Coordinates of C-alpha atoms and ligand atoms in Angstrom, one line a residue:
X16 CA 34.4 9.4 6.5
X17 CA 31.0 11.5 7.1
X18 CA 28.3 9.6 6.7
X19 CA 26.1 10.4 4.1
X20 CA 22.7 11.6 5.2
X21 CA 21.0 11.5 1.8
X22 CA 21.6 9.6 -1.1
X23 CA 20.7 10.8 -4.8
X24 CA 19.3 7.9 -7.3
X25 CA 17.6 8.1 -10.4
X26 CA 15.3 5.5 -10.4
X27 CA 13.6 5.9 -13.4
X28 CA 13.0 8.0 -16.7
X29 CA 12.5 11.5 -15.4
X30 CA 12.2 10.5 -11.4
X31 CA 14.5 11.6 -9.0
X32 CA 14.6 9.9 -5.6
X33 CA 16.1 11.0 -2.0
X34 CA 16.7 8.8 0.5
X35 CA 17.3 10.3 3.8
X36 CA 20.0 8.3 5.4
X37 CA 20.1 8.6 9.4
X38 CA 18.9 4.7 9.9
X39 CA 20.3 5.1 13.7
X40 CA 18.2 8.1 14.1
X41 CA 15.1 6.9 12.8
X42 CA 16.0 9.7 10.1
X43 CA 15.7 12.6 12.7
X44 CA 16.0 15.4 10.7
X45 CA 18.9 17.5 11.7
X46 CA 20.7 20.8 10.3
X47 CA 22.8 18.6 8.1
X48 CA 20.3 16.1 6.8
X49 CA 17.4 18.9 5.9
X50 CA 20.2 21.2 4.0
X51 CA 21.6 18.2 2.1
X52 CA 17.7 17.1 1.5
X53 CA 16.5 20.9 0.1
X54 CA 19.8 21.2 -2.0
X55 CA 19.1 17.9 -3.7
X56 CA 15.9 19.0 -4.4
X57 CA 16.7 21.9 -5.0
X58 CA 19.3 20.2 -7.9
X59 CA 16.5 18.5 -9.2
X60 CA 13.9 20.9 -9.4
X61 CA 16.5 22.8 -11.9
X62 CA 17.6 19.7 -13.7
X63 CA 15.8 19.6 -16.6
X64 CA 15.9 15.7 -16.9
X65 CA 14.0 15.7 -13.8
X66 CA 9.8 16.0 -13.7
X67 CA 8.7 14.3 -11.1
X68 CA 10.9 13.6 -7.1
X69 CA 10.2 10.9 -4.6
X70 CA 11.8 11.3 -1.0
X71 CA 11.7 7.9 1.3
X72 CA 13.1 6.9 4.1
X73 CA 13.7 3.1 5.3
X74 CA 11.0 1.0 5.8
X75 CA 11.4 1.3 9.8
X76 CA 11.3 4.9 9.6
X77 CA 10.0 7.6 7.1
X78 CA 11.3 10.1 10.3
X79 CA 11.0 10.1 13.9
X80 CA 10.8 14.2 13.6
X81 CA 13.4 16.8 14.2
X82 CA 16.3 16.0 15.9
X83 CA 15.7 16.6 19.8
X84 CA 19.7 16.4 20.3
X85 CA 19.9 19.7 18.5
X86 CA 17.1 21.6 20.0
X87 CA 16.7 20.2 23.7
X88 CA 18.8 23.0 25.1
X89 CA 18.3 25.6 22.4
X90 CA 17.3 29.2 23.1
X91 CA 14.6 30.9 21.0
X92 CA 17.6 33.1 19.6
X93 CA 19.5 30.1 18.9
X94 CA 16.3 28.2 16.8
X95 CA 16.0 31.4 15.2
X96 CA 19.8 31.5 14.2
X97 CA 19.6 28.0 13.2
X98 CA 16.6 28.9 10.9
X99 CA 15.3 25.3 13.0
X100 CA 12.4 25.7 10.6
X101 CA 13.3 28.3 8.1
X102 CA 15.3 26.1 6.8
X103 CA 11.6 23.6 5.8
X104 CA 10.8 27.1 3.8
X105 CA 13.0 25.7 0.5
X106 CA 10.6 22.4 0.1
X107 CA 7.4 25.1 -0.8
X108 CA 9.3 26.6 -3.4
X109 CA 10.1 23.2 -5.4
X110 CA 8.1 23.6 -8.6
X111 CA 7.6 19.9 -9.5
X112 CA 5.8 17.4 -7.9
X113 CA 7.3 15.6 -5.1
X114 CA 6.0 12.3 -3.4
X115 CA 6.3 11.3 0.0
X116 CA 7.6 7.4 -0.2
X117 CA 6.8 6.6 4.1
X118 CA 7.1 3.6 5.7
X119 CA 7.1 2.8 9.4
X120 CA 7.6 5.9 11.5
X121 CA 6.3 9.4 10.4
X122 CA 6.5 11.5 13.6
X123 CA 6.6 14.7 14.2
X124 CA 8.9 16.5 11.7
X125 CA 8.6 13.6 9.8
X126 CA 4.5 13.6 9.3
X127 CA 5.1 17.1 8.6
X128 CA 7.6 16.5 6.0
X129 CA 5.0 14.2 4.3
X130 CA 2.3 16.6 4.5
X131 CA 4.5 18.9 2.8
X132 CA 4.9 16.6 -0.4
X133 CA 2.5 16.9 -2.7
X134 CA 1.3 13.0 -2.8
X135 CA 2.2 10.1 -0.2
X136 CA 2.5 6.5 -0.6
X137 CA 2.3 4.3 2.4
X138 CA 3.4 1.4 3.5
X139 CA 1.0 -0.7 5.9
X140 CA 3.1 -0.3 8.1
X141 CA 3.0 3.3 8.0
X142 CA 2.3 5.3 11.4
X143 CA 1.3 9.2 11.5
X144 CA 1.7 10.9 14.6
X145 CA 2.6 14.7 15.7
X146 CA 4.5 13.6 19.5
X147 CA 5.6 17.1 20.5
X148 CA 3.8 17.4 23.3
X149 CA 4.9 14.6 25.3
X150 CA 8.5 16.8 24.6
X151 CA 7.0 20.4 25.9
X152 CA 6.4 21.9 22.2
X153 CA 3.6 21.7 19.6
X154 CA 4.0 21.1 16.0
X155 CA 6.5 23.4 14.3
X156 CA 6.9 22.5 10.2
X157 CA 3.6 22.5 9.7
X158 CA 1.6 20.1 11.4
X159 CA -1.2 22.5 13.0
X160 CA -2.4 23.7 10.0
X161 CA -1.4 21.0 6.8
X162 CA -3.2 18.7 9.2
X163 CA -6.2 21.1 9.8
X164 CA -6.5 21.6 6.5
X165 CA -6.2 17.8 5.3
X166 CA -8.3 15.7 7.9
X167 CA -10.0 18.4 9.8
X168 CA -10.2 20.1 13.2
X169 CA -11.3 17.1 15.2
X170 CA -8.9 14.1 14.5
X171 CA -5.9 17.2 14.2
X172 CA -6.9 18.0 17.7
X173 CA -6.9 14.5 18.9
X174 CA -3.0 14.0 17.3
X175 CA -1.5 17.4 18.4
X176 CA -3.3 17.6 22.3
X177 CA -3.3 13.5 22.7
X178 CA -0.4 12.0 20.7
X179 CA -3.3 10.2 18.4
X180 CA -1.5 8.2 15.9
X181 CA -3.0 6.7 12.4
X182 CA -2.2 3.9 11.1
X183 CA -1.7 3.5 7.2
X184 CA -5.1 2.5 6.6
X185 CA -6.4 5.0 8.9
X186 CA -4.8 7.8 7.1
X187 CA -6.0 6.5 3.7
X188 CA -9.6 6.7 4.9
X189 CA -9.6 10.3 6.0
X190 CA -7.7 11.7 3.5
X191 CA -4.2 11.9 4.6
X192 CA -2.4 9.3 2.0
X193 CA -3.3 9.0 -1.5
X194 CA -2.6 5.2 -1.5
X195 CA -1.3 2.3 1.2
X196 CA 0.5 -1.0 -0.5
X197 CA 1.8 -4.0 1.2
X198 CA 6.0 -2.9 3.0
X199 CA 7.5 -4.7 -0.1
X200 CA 5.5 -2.6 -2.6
X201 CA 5.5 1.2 -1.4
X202 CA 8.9 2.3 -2.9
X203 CA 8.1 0.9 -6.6
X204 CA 4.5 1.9 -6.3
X205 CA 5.4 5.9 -5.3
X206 CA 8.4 5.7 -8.3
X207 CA 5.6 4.1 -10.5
X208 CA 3.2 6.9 -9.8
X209 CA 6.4 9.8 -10.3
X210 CA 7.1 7.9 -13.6
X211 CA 3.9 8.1 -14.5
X212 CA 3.6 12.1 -13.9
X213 CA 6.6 12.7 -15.1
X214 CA 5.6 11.7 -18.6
X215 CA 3.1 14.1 -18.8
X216 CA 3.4 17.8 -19.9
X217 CA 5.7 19.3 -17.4
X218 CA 4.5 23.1 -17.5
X219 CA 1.0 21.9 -16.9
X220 CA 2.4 19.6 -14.2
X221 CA 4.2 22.3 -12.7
X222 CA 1.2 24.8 -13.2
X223 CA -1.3 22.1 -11.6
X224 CA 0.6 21.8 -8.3
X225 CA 0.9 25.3 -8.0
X226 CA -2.8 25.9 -8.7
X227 CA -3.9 23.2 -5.9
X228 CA -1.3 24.6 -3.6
X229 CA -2.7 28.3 -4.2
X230 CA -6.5 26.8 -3.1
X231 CA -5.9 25.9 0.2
X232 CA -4.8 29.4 1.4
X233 CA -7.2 32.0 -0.9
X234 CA -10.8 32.5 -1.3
X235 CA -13.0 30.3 -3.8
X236 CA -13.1 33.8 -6.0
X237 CA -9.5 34.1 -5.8
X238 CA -8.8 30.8 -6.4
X239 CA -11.0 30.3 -9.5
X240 CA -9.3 33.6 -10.8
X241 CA -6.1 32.2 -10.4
X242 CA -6.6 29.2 -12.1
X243 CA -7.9 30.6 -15.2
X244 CA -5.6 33.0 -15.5
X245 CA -2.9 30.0 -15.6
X246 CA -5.2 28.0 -17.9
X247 CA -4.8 31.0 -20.2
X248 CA -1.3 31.5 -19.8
X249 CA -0.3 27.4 -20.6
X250 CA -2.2 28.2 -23.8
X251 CA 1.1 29.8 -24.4
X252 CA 3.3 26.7 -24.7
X253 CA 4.2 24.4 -27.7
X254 CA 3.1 21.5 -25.0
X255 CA -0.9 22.8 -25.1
X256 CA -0.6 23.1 -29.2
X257 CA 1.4 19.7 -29.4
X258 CA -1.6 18.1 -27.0
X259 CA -4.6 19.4 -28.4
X260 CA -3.4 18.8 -32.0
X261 CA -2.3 15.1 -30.9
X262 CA -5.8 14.3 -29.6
X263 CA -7.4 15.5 -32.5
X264 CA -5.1 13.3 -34.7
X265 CA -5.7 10.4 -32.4
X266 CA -2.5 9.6 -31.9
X267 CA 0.0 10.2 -28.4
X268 CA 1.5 13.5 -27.7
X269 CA 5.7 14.3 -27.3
X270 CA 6.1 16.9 -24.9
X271 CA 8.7 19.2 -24.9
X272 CA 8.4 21.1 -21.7
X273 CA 7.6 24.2 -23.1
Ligands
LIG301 N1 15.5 13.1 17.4 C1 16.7 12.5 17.8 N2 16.9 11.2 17.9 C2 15.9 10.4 17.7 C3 14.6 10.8 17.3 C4 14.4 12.2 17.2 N3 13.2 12.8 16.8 N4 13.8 9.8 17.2 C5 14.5 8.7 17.4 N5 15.8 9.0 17.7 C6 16.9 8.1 18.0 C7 16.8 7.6 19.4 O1 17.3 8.6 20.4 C8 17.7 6.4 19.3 O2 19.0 6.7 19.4 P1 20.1 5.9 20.2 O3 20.0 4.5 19.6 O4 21.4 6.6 20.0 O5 19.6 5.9 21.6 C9 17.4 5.9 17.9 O6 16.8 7.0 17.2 C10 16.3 4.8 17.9 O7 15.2 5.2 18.6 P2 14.5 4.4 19.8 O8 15.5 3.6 20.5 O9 13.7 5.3 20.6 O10 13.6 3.4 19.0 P3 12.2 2.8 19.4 O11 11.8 1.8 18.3 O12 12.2 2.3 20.8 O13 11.1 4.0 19.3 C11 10.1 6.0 18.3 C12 10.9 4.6 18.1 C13 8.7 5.7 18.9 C14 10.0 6.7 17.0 C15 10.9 6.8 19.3 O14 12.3 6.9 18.9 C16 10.4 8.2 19.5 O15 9.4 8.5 20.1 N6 11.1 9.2 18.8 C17 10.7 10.6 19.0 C18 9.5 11.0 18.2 C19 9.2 12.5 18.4 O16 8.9 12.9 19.5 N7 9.2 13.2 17.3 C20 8.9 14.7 17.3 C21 10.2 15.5 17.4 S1 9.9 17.2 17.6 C22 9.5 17.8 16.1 O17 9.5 17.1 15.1 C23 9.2 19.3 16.0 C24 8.7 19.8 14.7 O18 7.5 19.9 14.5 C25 9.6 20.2 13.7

């Protein structure tokens, strides 16, 4: 029988979790494992139930990057045909916050996949590295420019042109991971912290990634226009009425997620 190359959990009140399952691999993320990996969060994102998504790995590896069996001998025609990173396109549309669960190896594809979440929790053991060019290629999901944009041009230059790698606590210090916990701790921690977001008001949620998101690729002008306008428009939901009107009654808010 196939192996399974994610599994689907729910581990807790409005958290789902994928685990991508390639252990062999180090997780290398293949066609098969990144379609199975965007329809489940794809099923999430529509699942009502759902408000907050963790993806992990094992605590050896987060992901050793794309798989290099499937692209060592491809053609440019054949990556394009295989949408080789096309297919990363479906994790930017997910509307609810997702959090990046790594431990051990995030290489490659698999830094990039992190950088793509909205929050990471590491383990100390944790590594972050972007290897392609010891392979003949350069960052392809990402890497340049999520890493350019979260720790800089200098230490980005160092990891794409000199295989630099951060450690856990490395990439806590400049910005990369939101938090680093002891190997036994990471996975709770990250399904604490989606637990914890998913019991707060869900359109704002939603509307609060999105707005973040929309500041690192527009103008300051833009960007402030943008988020007022959605300030404005979440004053159309029960949740803002129900919020406000708790507060002022001192006592805890029931969101509906509308
Ligand atoms: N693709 C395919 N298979 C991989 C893989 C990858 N990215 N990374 C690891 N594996 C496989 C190995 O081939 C090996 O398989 P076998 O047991 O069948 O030989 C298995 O996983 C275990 O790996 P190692 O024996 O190499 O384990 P190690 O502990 O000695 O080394 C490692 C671990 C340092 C992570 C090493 O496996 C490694 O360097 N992997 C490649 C990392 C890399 O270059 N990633 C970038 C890929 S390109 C990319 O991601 C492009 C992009 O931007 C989208």
């Amino acid at each position: 029988m196939d192996e399974q190359v994610v599994l689907v959990e729910r581990p807790a009140d409005g958290v789902g979790l994928v685990r991508l399952n390639r252990p062999r691999a180090l997780n290398a993320l293949n066609g098969p494992l990144m379609y199975a990996l965007m329809d489940a969060l794809d099923a999430m994102d529509r699942d009502p139930a759902i408000r907050c998504m963790v993806i992990t790995g094992s605590d050896r590896a987060f992901a050793a990057g794309a798989d290099i069996s499937e692209m060592a001998q491809a053609t440019p025609a054949e990556m394009v045909e295989m949408a080789f990173i096309a297919r990363w396109e479906r994790l930017r549309a997910i509307r609810k916050p997702v959090i990046a669960a790594v431990s051990g190896f995030a290489l490659g594809g698999g830094c990039e996949l992190a950088l793509a979440c909205d929050l990471i929790v590491a383990s100390d053991t944790a590594v972050f590295g972007q290897p392609e060019i010891n392979l003949g290629v350069i960052p392809g999901a990402g890497g340049t420019q999520r890493l350019a944009r979260t720790i800089g041009k200098a230490l980005t230059m160092e990891m794409v042109l000199n295989d630099r790698r951060l450690t856990a606590a490395e990439a806590e210090r400049f910005g990369l991971v939101n938090r680093v916990v002891p190997l036994a701790d990471y996975l709770d921690t990250a399904i604490t912290m989606a637990a914890q977001i998913a019991a707060r008001a869900p359109v704002a949620a939603q509307a609060a990634k999105d707005a973040v998101n929309v500041a690192l690729e527009t103008s300051l002008t833009a960007g402030l226009a943008y988020e007022r306008n959605q300030f404005y428009a979440l004053f159309s939901t029960q949740d803002q009425k129900e919020g406000m009107t708790a507060f002022l009654e001192k006592r805890s808010p029931t969101w509906k997620g509308k």
